[in-house]
Coordinates of C-alpha atoms and ligand atoms in Angstrom, one line a residue:
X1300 CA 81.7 104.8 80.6
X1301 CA 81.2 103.8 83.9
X1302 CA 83.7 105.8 86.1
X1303 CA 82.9 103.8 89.4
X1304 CA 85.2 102.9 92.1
X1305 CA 85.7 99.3 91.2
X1306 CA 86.6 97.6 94.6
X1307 CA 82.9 99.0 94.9
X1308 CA 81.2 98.1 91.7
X1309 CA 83.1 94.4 92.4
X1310 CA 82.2 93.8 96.0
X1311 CA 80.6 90.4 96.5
X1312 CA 77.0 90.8 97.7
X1313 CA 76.5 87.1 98.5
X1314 CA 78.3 84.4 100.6
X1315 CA 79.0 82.5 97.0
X1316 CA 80.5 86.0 95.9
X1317 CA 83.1 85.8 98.4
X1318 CA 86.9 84.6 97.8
X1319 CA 88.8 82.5 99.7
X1320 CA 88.0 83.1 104.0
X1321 CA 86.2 79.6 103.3
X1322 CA 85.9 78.9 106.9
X1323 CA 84.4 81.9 108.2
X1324 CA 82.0 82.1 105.2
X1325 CA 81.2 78.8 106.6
X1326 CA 80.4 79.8 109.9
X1327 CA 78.6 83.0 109.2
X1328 CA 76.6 81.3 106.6
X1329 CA 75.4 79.0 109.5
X1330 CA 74.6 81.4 112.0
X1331 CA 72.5 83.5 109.1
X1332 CA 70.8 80.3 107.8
X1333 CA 69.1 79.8 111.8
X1334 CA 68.4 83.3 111.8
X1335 CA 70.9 83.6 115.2
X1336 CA 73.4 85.9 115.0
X1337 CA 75.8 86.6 117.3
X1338 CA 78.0 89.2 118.6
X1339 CA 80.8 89.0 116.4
X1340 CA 84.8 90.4 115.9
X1341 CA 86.3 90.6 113.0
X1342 CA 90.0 90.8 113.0
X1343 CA 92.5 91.0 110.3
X1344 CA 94.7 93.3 107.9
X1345 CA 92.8 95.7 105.2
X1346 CA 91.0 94.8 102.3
X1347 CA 90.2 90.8 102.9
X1348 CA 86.7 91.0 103.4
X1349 CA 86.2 92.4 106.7
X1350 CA 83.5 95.0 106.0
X1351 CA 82.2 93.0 102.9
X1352 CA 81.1 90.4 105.1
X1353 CA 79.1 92.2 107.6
X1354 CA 76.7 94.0 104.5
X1355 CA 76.7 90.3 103.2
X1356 CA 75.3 89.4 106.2
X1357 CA 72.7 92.3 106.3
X1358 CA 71.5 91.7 102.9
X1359 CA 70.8 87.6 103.3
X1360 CA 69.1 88.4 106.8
X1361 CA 67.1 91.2 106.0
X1362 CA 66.7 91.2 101.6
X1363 CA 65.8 94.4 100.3
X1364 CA 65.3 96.3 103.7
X1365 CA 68.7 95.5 105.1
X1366 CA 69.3 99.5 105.1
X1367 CA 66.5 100.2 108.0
X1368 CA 68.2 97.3 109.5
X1369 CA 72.1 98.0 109.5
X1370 CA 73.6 100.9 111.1
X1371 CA 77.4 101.4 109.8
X1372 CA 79.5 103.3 111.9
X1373 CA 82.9 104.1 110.8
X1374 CA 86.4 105.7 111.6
X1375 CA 85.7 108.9 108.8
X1376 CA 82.4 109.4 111.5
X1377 CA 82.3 111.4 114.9
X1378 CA 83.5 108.5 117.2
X1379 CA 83.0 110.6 120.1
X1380 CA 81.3 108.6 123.1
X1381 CA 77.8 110.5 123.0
X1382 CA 77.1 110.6 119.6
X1383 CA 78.1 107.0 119.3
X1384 CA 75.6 105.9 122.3
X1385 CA 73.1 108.8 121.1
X1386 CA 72.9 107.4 117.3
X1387 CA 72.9 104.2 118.3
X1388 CA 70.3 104.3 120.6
X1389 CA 68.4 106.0 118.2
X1390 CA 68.5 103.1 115.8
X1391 CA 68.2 100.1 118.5
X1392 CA 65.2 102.0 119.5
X1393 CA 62.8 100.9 117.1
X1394 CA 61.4 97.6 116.0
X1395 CA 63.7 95.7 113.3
X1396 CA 61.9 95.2 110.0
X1397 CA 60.7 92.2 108.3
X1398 CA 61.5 88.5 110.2
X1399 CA 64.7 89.1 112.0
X1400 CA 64.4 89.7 115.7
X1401 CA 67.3 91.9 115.7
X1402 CA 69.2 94.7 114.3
X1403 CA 73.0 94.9 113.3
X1404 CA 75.2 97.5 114.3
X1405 CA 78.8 97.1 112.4
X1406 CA 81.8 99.6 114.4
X1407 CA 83.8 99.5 111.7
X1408 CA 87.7 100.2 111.8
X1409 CA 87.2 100.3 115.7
X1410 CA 90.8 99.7 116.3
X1411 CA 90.8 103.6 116.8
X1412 CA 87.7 104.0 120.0
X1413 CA 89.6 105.0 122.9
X1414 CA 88.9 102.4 126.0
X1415 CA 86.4 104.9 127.4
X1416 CA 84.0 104.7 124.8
X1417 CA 84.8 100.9 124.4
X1418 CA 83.5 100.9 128.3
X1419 CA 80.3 103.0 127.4
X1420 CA 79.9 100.7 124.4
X1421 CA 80.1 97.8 126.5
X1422 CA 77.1 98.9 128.6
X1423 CA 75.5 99.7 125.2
X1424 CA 75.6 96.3 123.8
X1425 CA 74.4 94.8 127.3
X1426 CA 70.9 97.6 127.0
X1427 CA 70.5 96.6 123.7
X1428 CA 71.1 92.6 123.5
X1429 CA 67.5 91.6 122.7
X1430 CA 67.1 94.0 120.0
X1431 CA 71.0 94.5 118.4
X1432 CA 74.1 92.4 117.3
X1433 CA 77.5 94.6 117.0
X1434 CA 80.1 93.6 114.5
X1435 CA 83.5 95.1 115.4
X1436 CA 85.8 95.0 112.7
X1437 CA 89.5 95.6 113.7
X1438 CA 93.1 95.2 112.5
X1439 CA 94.0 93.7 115.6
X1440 CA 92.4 92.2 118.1
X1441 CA 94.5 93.4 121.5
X1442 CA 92.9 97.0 120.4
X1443 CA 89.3 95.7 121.8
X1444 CA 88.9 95.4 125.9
X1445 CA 88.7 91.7 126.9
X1446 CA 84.9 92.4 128.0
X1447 CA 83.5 93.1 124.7
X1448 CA 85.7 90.6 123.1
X1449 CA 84.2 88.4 125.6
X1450 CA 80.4 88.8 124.4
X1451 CA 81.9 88.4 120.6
X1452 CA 82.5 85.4 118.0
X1453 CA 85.8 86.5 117.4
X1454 CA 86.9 85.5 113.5
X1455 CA 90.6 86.2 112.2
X1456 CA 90.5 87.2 109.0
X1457 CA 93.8 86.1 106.7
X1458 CA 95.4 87.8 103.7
X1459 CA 93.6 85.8 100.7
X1460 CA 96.4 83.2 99.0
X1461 CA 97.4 83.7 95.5
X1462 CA 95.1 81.3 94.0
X1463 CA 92.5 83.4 96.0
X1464 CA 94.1 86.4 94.3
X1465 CA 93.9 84.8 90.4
X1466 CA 90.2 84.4 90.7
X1467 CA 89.7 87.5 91.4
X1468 CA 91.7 88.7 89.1
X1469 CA 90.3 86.7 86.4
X1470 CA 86.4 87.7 87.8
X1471 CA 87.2 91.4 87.4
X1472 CA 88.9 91.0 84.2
X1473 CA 86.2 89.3 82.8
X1474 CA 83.8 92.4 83.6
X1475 CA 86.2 95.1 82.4
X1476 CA 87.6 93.7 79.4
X1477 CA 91.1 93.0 80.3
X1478 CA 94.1 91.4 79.1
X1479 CA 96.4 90.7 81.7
X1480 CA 99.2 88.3 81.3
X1481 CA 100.8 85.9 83.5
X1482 CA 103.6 87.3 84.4
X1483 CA 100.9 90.4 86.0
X1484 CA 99.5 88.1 88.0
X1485 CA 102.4 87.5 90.0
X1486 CA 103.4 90.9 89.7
X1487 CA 100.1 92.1 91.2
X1488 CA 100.3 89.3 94.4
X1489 CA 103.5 90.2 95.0
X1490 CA 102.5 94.4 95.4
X1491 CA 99.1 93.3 96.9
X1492 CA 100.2 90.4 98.8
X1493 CA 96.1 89.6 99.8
X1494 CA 94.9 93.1 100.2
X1495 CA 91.9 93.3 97.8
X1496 CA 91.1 96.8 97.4
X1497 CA 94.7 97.8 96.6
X1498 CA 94.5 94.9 94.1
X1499 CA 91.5 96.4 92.6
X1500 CA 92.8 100.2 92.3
X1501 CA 95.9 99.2 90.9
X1502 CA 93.8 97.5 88.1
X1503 CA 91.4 100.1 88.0
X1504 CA 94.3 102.6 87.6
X1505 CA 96.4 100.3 85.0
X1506 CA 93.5 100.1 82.7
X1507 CA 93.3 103.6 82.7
X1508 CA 96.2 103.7 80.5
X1509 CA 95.5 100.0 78.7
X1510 CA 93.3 96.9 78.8
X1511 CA 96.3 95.5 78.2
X1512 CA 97.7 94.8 81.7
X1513 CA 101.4 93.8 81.5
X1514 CA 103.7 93.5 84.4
X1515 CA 105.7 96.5 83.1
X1516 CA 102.6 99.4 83.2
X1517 CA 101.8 97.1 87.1
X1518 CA 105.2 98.3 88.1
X1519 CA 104.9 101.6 86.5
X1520 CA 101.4 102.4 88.1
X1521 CA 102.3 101.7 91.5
X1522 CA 105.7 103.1 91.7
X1523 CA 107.6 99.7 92.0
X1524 CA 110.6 99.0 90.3
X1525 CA 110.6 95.5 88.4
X1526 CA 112.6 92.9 90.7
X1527 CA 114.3 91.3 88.3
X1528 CA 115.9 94.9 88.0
X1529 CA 116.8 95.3 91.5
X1530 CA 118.2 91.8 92.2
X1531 CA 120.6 92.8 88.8
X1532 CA 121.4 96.0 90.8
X1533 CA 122.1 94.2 93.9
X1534 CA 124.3 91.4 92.1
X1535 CA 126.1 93.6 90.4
X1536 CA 127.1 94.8 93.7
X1537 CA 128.1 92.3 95.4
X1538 CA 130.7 91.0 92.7
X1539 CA 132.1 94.7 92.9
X1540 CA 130.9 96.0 90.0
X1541 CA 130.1 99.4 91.4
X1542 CA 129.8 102.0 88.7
X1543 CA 127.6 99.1 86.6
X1544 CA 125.4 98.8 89.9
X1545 CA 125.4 102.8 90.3
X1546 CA 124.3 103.4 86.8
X1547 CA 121.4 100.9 86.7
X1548 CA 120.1 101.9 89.8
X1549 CA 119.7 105.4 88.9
X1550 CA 118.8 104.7 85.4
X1551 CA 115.6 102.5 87.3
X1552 CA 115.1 105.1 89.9
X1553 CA 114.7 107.9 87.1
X1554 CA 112.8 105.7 84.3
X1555 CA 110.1 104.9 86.9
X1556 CA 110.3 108.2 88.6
X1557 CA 110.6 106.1 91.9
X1558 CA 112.2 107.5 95.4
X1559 CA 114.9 106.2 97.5
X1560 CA 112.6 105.6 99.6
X1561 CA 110.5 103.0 97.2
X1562 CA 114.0 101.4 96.4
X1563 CA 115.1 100.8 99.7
X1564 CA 112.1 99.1 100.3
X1565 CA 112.1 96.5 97.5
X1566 CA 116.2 96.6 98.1
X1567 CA 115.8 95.0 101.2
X1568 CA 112.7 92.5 100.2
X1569 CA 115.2 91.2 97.4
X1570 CA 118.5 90.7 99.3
X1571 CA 116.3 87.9 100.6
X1572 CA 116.2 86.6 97.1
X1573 CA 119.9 86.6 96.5
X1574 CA 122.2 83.6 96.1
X1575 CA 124.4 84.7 99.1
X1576 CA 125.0 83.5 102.5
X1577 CA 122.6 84.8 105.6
X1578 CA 125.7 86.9 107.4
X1579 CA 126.2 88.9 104.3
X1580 CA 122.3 89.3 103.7
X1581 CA 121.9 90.2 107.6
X1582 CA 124.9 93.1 107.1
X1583 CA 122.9 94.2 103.9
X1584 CA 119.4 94.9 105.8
X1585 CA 121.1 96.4 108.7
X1586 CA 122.7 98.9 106.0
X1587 CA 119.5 99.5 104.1
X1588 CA 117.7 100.3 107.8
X1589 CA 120.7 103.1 108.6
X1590 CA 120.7 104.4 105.1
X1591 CA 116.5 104.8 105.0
X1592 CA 117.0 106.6 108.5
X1593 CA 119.1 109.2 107.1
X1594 CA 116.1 109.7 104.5
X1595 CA 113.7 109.9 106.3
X1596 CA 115.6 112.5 107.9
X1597 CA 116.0 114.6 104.7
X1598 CA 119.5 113.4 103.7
X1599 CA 120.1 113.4 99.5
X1600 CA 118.4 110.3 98.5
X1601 CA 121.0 109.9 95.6
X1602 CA 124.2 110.4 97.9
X1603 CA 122.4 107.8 100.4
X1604 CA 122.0 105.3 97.7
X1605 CA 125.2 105.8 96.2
X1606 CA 126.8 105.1 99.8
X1607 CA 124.6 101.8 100.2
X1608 CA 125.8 100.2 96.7
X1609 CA 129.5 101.2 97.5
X1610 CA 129.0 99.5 101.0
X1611 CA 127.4 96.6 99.3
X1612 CA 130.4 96.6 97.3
X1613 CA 132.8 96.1 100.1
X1614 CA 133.6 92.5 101.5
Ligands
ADP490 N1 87.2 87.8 100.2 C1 86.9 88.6 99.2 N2 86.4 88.2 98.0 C2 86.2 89.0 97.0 N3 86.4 90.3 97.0 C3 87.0 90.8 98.2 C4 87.2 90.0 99.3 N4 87.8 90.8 100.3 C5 87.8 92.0 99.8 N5 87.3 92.1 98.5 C6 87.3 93.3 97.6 O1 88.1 94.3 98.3 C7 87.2 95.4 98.6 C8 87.6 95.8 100.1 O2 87.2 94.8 101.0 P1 86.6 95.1 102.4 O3 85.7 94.0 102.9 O4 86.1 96.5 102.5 O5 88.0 95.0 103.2 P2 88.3 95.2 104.8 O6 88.7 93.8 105.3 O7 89.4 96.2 104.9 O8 87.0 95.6 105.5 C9 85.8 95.0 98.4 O9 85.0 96.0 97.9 C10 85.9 93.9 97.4 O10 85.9 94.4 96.1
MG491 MG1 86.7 97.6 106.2

């Protein structure tokens, strides 16, 4: 079998591949279809496409000697100012191949270049504007200096929406032979939200264990307790029910081998859920952000969630 990284072995390598970003696709496709690429900014949270559309972009301009003419740079590399300007001079050096006048040069996950090499980069970009386009990709925007963002198309990549999510859901499990059940695909949105790659190595790790992806092994696999679960937790609570509350919470927290920390988490997403009025859901967070203080400090994280369903319990 194939033991590939899927995010990988499923990245789109065409514009028509892509999922959801519809406007940007848009506008890329345009500037690749007159050969005219700009400087460009990419901007957004993990795993929407960032990257993905930058080697898109290299493959439609240059086919199959987009390699020669793409020079990846990323945050695992030596980021330090002279081996950025030395390797990049390197590459703008020489003459792009095939039609395109220019060569790309993608900074990816530059949110972490200090403002000194952004200044040094700047003066790069200005040497090499005949003969190189740089795509910075970022996960936010105020982390680049206003005169780079200033020579850059800047595009604000969005978290992809959950119909976004269901096709591509349905694409991979059509490749991989899965099963996966309704109720998964709203389990898997609401773990994911529209990150793509964690999407894909939860399913990559879920079918591990079974082509058969229920919500149950989705919740299991990524250390998530089911909600349905916690909102009975929390309602039992709340109508004073402690030692009922107590005993299904640890019961959940030991079943799934989760952490206090995991339950607090999902604790205070679901209070949100509850049929209760906004005062007593405001004193509930506040109580979940003391009691996650204490462990992060180290404090027992069975005491500490004891303490937060007896205080739950309280009027
Ligand atoms: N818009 C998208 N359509 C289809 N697959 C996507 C999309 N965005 C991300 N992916 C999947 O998620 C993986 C990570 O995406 P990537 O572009 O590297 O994210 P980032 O925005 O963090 O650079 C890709 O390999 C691909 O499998
Ligand atoms: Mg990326």
């Amino acid at each position: 079998m194939d033991s590939s990284i899927w995010v990988e072995r499923h990245r789109p390598k065409t514009f028509d591949e892509m999922v959801g970003q519809k406007e940007i696709v848009k506008r890329i496709k345009a500037f690749v279809g007159h050969k005219n690429v700009p400087n460009m900014l990419f901007a957004g949270p993990a795993g929407v496409g960032k990257t993905t559309i930058a080697l898109v972009i290299a493959r439609e301009l240059y086919g199959d000697s987009w390699r020669e003419n793409f020079l990846e740079l990323n945050a695992s590399d030596d980021r330090g100012i002279d081996v950025v300007r030395n390797t990049i001079k390197d590459f703008a050096r020489t003459k792009s191949i095939g039609d395109a006048p220019f060569k790309i040069i993608l900074l990816d996950e530059s949110d972490s270049l200090t403002r000194d090499a952004q200044q040094a980069l700047r003066r790069t970009m200005e040497q090499y504007s005949n003969s190189c386009r740089f795509i910075f990709s970022v996960n936010y925007s105020s982390k680049i200096i206003d005169p780079i963002q200033s020579r850059c198309s800047v595009f604000r990549f969005r978290p992809l929406e959950k119909n976004d999510v269901r096709e591509i859901i349905t694409n991979i499990a059509k490749h991989e032979k899965l099963r996966v059940e309704e109720k998964s695909v709203y389990a898997l949105f609401e773990l994911c939200g529209g990150d793509v790659r964690r999407l894909g190595n939860i399913l990559q790790s879920c079918a591990s264990v079974d082509k058969h992806i229920t919500s149950e092994l989705i919740y299991k696999v990524a250390s998530y307790a089911d909600p349905k679960e916690v909102r009975d937790i929390l309602s039992l609570a709340i109508k004073g029910e402690f030692i009922k509350s107590r005993d299904l919470l640890l019961n959940v927290m030991l079943r799934d081998g989760l952490s206090g920390i995991d339950m607090i988490k999902q604790i205070q997403k679901e209070i949100w859920n509850l049929q209760i009025d906004d005062i007593k859901k405001l004193s509930m967070t506040e109580r979940c952000g003391e009691i996650e203080f204490r462990m992060v400090e180290g404090s027992d994280e069975f005491l500490q969630m004891e303490g937060l369903i007896a205080s739950f319990c309280k009027k």
